[in-house]
Short mmCIF file of C-alpha atoms and ligand atoms in Angstrom, two decimals:
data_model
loop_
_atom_site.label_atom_id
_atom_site.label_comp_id
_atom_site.label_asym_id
_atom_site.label_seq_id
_atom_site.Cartn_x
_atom_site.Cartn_y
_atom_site.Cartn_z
CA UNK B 1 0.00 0.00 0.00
CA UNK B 2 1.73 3.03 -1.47
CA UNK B 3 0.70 6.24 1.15
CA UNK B 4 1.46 9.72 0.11
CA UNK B 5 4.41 11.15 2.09
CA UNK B 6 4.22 13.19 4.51
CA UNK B 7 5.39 17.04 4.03
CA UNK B 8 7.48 18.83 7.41
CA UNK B 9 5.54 21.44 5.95
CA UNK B 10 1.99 20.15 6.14
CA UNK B 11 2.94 19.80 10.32
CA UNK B 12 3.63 23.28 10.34
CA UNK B 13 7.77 22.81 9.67
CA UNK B 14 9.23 26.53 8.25
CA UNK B 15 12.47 28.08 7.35
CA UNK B 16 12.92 29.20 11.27
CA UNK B 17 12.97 25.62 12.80
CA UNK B 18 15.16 24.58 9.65
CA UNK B 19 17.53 27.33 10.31
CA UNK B 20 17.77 26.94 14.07
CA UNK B 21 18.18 23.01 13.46
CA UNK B 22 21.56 23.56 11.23
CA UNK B 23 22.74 26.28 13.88
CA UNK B 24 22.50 23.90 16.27
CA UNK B 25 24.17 21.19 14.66
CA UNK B 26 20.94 18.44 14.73
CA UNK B 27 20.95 17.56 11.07
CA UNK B 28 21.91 14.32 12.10
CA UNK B 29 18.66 13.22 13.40
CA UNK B 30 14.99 13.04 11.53
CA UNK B 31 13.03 16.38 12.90
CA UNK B 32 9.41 15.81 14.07
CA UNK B 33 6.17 17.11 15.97
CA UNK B 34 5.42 16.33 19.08
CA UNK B 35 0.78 15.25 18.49
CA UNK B 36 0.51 14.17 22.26
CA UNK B 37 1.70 14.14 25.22
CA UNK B 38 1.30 11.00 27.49
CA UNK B 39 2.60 10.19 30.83
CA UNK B 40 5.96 9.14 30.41
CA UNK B 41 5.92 9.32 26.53
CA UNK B 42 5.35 11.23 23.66
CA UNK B 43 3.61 10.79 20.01
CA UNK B 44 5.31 12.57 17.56
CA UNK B 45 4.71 12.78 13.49
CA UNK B 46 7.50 13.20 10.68
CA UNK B 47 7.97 12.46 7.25
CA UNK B 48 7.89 8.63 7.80
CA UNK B 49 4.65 8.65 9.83
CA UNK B 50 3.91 8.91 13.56
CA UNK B 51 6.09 7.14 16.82
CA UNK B 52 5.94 6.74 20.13
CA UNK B 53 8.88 8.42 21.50
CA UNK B 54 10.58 8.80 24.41
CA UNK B 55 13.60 11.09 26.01
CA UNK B 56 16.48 9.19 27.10
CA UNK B 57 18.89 10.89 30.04
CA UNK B 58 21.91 11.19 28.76
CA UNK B 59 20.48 14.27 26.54
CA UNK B 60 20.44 17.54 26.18
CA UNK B 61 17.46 17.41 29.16
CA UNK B 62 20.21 18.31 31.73
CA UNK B 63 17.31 20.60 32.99
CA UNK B 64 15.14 20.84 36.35
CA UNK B 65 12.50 23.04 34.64
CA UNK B 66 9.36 21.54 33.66
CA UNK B 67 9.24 24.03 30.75
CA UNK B 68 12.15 22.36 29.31
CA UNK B 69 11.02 19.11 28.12
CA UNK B 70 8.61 18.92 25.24
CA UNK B 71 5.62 19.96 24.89
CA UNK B 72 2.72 19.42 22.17
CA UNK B 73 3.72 21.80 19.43
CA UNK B 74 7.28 21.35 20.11
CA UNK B 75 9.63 20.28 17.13
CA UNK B 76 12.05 17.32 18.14
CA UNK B 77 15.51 15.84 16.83
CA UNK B 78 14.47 11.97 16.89
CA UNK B 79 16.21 8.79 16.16
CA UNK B 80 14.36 6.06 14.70
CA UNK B 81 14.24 2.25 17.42
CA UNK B 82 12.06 0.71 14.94
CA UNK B 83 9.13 1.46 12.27
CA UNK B 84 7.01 2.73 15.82
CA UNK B 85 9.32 3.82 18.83
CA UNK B 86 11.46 6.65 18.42
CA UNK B 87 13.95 8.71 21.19
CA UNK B 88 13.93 12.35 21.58
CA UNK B 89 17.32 14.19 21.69
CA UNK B 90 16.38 17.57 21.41
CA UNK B 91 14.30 20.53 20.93
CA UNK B 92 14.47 22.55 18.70
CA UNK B 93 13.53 27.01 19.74
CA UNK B 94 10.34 27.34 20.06
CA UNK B 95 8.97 30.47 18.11
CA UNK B 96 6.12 30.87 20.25
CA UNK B 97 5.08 29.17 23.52
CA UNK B 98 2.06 29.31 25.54
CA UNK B 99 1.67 28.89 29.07
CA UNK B 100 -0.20 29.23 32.46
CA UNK B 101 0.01 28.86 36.13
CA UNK B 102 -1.07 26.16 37.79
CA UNK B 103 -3.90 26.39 39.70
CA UNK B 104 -2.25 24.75 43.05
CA UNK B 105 1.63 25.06 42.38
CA UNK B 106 4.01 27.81 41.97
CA UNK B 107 4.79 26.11 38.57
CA UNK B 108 4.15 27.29 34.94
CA UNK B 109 2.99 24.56 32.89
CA UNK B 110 3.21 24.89 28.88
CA UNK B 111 -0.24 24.41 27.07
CA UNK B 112 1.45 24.57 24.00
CA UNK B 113 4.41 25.40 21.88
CA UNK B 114 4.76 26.77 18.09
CA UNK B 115 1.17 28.13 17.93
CA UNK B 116 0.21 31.14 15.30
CA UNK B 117 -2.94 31.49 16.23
CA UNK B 118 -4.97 31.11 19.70
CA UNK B 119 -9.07 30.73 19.71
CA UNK B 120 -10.18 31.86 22.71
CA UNK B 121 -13.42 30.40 22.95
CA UNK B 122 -16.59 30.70 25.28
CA UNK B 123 -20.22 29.39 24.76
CA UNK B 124 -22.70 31.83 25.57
CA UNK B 125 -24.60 30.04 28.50
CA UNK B 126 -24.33 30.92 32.26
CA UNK B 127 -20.92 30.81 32.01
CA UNK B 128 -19.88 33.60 29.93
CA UNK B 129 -17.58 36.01 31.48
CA UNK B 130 -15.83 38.70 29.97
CA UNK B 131 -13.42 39.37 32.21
CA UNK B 132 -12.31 35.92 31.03
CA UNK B 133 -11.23 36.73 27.61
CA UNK B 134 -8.91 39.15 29.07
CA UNK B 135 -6.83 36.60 31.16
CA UNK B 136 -6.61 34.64 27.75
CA UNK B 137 -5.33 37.52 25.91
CA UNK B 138 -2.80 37.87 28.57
CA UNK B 139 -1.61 34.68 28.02
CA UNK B 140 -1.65 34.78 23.84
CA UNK B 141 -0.02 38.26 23.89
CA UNK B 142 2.88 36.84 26.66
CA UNK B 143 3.38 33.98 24.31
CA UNK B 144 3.61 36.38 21.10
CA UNK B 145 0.60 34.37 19.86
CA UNK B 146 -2.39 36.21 17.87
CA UNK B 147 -5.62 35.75 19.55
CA UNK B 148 -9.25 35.83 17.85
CA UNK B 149 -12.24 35.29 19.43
CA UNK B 150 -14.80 32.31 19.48
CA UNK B 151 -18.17 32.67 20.46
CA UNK B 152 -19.97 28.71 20.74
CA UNK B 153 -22.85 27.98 21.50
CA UNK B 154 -24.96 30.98 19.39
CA UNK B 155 -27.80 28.84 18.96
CA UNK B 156 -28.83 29.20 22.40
CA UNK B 157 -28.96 33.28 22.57
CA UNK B 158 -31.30 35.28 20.26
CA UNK B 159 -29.87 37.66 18.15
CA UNK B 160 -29.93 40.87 19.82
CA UNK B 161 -28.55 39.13 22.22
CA UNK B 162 -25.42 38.24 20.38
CA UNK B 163 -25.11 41.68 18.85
CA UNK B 164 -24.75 43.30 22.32
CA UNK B 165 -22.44 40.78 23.65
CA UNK B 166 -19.73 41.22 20.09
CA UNK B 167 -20.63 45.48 20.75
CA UNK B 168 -19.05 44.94 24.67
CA UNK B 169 -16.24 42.71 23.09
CA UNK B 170 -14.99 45.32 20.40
CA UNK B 171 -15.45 48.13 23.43
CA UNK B 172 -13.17 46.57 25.49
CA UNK B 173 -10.54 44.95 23.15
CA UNK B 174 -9.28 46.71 20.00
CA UNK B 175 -8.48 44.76 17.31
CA UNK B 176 -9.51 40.92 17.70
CA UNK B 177 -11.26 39.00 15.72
CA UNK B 178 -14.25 37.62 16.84
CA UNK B 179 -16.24 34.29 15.26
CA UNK B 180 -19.66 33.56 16.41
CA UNK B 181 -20.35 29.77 15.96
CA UNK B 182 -22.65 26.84 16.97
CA UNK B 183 -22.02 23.24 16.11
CA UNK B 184 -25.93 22.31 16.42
CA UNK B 185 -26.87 24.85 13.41
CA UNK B 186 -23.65 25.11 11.81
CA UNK B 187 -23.46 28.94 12.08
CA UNK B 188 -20.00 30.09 11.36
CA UNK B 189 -18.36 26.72 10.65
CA UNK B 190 -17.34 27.99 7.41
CA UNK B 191 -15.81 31.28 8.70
CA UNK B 192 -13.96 29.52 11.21
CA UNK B 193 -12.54 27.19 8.53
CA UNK B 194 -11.83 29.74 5.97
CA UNK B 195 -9.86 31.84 9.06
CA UNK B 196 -7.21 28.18 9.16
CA UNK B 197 -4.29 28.44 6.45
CA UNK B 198 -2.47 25.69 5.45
CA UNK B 199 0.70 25.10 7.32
CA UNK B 200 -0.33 26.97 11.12
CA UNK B 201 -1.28 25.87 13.84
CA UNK B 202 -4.21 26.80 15.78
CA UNK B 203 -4.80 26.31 19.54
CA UNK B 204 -8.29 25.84 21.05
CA UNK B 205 -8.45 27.32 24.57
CA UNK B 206 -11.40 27.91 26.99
CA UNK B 207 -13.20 26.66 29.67
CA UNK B 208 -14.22 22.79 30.23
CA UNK B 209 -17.30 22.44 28.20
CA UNK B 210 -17.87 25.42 25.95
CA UNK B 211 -17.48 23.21 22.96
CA UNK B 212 -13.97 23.11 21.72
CA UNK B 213 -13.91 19.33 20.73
CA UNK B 214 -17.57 19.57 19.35
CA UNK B 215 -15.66 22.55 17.04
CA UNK B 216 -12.85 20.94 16.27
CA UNK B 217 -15.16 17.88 14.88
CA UNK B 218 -16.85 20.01 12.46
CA UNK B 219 -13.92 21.08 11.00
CA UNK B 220 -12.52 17.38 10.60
CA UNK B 221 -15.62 16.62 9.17
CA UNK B 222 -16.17 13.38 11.56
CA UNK B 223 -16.47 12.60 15.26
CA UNK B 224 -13.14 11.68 15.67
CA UNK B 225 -13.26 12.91 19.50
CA UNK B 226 -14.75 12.14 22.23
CA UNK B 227 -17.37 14.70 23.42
CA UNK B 228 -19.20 15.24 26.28
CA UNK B 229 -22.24 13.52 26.52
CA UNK B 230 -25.20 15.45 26.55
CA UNK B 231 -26.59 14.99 29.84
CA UNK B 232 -25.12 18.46 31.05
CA UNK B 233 -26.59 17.79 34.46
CA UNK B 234 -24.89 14.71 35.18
CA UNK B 235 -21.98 15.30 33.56
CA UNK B 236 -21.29 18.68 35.33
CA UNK B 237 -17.87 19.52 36.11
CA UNK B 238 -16.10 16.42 34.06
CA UNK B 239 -13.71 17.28 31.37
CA UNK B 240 -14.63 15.38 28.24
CA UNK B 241 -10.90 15.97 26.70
CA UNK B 242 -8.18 14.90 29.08
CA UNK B 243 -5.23 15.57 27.48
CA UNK B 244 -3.37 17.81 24.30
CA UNK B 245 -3.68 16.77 21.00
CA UNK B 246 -2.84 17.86 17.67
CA UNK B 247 -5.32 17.01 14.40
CA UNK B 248 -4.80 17.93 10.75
CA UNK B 249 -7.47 19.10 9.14
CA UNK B 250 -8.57 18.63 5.47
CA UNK B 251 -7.71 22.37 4.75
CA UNK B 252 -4.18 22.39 5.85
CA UNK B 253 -4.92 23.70 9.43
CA UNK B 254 -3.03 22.05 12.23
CA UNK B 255 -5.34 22.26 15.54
CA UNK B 256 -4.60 21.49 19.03
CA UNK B 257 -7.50 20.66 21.46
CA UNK B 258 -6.79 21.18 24.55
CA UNK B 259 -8.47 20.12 28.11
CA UNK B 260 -10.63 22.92 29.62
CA UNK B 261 -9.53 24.76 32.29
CA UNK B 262 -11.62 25.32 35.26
CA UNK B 263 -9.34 28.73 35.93
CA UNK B 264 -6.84 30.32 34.04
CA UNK B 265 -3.44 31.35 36.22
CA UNK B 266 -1.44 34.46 34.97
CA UNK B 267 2.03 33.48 35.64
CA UNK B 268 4.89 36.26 35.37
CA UNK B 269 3.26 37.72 32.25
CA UNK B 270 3.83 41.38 32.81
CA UNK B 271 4.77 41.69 29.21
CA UNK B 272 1.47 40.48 28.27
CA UNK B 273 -0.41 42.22 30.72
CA UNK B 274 0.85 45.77 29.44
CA UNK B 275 -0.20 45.24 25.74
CA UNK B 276 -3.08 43.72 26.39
CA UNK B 277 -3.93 47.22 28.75
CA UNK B 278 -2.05 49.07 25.77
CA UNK B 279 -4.59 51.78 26.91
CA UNK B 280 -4.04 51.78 30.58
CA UNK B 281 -0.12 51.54 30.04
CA UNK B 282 -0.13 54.38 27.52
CA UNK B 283 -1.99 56.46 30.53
CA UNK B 284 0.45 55.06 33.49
CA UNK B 285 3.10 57.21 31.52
CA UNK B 286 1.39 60.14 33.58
CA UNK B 287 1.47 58.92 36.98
CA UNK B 288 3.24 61.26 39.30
CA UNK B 289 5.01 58.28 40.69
CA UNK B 290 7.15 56.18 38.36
CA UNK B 291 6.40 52.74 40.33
CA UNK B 292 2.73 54.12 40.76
CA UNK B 293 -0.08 50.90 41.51
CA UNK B 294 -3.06 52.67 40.23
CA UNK B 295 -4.87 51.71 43.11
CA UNK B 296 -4.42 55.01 46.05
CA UNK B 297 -1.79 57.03 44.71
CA UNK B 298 -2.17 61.04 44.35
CA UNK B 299 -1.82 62.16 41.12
CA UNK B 300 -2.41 59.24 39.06
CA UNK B 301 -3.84 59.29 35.43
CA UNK B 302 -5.33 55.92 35.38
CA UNK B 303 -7.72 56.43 38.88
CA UNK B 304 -8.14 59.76 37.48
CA UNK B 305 -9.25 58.35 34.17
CA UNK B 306 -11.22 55.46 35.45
CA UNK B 307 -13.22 58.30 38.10
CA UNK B 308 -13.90 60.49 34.84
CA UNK B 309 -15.56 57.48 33.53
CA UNK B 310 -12.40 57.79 30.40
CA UNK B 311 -11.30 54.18 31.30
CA UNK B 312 -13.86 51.86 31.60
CA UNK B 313 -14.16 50.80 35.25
CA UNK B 314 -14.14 46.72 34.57
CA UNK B 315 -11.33 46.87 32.32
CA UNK B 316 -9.20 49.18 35.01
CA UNK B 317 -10.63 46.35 38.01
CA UNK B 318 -9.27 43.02 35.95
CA UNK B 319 -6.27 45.09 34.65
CA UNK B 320 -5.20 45.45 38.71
CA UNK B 321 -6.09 42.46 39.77
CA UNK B 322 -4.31 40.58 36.82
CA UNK B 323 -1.09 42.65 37.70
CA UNK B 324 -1.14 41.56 41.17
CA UNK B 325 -1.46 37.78 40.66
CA UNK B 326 1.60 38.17 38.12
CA UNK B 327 3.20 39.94 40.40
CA UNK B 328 2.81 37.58 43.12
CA UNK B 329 4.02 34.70 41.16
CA UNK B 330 6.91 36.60 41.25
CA UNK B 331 7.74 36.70 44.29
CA UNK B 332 9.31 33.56 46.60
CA UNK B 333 7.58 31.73 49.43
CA UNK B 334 8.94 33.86 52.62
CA UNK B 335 7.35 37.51 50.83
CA UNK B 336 4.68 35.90 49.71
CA UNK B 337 3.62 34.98 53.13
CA UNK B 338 4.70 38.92 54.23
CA UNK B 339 2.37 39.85 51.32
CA UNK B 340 -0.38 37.66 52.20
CA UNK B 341 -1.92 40.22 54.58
CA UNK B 342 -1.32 43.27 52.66
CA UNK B 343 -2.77 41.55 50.20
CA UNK B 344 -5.88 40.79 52.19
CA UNK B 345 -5.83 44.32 52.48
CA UNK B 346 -5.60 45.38 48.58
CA UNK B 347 -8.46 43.06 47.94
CA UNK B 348 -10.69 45.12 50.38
CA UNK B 349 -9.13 48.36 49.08
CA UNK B 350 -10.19 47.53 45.64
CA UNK B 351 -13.46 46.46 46.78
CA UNK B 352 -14.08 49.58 48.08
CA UNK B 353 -13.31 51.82 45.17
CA UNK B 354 -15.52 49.21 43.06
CA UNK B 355 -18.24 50.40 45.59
CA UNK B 356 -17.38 54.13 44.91
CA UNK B 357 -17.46 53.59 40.95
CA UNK B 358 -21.18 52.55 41.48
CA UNK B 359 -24.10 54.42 39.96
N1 LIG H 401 -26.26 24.19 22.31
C1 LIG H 401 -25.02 23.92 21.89
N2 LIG H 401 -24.32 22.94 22.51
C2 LIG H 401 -23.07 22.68 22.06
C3 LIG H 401 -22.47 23.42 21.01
N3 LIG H 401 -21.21 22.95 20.82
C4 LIG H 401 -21.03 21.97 21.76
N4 LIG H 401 -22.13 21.80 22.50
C5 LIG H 401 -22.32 20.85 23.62
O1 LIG H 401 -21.51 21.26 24.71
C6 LIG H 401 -21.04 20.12 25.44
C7 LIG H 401 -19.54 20.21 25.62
O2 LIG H 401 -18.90 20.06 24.39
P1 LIG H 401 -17.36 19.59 24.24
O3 LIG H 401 -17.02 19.75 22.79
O4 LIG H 401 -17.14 18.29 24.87
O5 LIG H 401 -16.65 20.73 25.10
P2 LIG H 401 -15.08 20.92 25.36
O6 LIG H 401 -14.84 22.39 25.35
O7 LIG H 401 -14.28 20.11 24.42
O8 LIG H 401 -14.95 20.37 26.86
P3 LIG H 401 -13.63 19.75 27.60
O9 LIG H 401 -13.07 18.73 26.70
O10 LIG H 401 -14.15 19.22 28.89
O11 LIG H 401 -12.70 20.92 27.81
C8 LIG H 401 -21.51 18.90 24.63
O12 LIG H 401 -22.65 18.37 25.24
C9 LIG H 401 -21.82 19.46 23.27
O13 LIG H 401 -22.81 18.73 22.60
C10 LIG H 401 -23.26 24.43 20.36
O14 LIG H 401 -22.84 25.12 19.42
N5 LIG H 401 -24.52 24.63 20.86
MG1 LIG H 402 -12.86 18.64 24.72
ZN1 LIG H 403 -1.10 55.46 38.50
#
């Protein structure tokens, strides 16, 4: 049975991993993409088809951060055990990574490397949150990652409905793309598909539930994963994807699917934070204080354009509290527990001017 080989290209391989592979001296070794990511092992895909693969000590792995071994996305320098086992000896730069806190540990843990484009999706149920969106972006824009918008789950919102809710997106974030979809009546499908080029890849991130496997099935065109079942009330709280995985779809796009996240953690992504706020960083150049919070200080712009009703009050709210928790993360054990009660402290302070801000 003759198959039609596989292209490095058609996984997402360009001139920048092929560049950084010769610099580095791995043209030894077959290059390939990491598709999963199991417990102790990895399935990756190259020209010859797909392997289980592992990392072997001796490598290049003489690391202690978790960040450091691979991660789906990655590209890896393999050697070949047999027609389906393969070992890892390398990876090769990431050009974009993206990555969160966990929710328990001081840890960062990488969702995903290589990406071009993240879909940051919620259904528009109970669950909807705008605030949320705004953590994602944080994390796209830290990872130098282009976010656009999915919004799942249409069918169960009238129009007017929808309208208001892409009118508050566009107010509070410039510039992202926003796709309104549902997999019941097939609304947007063909946007979403058209927005996919051939060769990048395409993360799906959100919350557990808001559809991103049901999505990701349309575009393949089959019910290749696993969904959750429809019994909502039953199935409450249970991820239906449980772990990373990569799929190629008929159009050239290279997904990931990813398991939901009950929270999102902002690691140290001040980076992210400030372009995401491009607004409220642009006004912070005004502060009378050079390390000015924005939360007490005399003569700051960004209070002073939040009380004149310039800044809009939610997006000034998530932008401190976002700050905080990355700055916190920061920090190491002993100041932490210093900062615990001041932080006790900020939380009630910032309650408080909420309280003033109301009509
Ligand atoms: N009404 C409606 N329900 C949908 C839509 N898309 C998905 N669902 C339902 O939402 C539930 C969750 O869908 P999944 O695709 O499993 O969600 P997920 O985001 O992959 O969830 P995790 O894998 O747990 O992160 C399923 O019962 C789907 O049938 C939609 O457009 N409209
Ligand atoms: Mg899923
Ligand atoms: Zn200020």
């Amino acid at each position: 049975m003759e198959t039609e080989k596989i292209r490095l290209e058609d996984l997402g391989y360009t001139p920048f991993f092929e560049s950084n592979r010769n610099v580095l001296g791995l043209t030894d070794y077959l290059v390939a993409r990491v598709i999963a990511e199991y417990k102790e092992a990895y399935r990756v895909k190259g020209v010859n088809g797909e392997y289980l693969a592992k990392i072997t000590g001796k490598q290049v792995f003489n690391t202690t951060k978790r960040e450091d071994y691979p991660a789906v996305g990655d590209w890896v320098a393999i050697t070949e055990v047999d027609e389906k086992r393969a070992v890892i000896h390398g990876i090769l730069p990431r050009k974009t990574i993206l990555r969160k806190k966990y929710s328990d540990k001081q840890e960062t843990q990488v969702i995903a490397a290589n990406v071009d484009v993240a879909f940051i999706i919620e259904s528009m149920d109970r669950d909807y949150n705008l605030n949320r969106f705004e953590r994602y972006l944080v994390l796209a824009n830290d990872g130098n990652i282009k976010p656009a918008i999915v919004l799942n789950k249409i069918d169960l919102i009238p129009d007017t409905e929808l309208e208001l809710k892409i009118s508050q997106i566009k107010d509070r974030f410039n510039n992202v793309d926003i796709i309104p979809t549902s997999t019941i009546t097939e609304q947007g499908l063909d946007e979403l598909m058209r927005y996919m080029i051939r060769g990048k890849t395409y993360c799906f991130l959100g919350s557990s539930g808001v559809g991103k496997s049901s999505l990701i099935n349309k575009l393949l065109g089959n019910n290749i994963i696993k969904t959750r079942e429809v019994s909502q009330l039953t199935g409450r709280g249970k991820h239906a994807t449980t772990r990373r995985e990569v799929y190629f779809l008929g159009n050239g796009g290279i997904v990931i699917d990813n398991p939901g996240t009950r929270e999102v953690g902002i690691a140290d992504a001040s980076a992210g934070i400030e372009n995401v706020f491009g607004e409220i960083t642009a006004l912070s150049k005004k502060c009378k204080y050079a390390d000015c919070t924005h939360t007490h200080e005399p003569g700051c712009a960004v209070l002073e354009a939040t009380e004149a009703q310039k800044l809009d009050e939610n997006k000034y709210l998530n932008y401190v509290k976002l700050k905080k928790e990355s700055e916190y993360y920061r920090m190491t054990e002993l100041e932490k527990r210093k900062k615990d009660r001041k932080f006790g402290k900020f939380v009630k302070q910032s309650l408080e001017q909420l309280k003033r801000f109301e009509p």
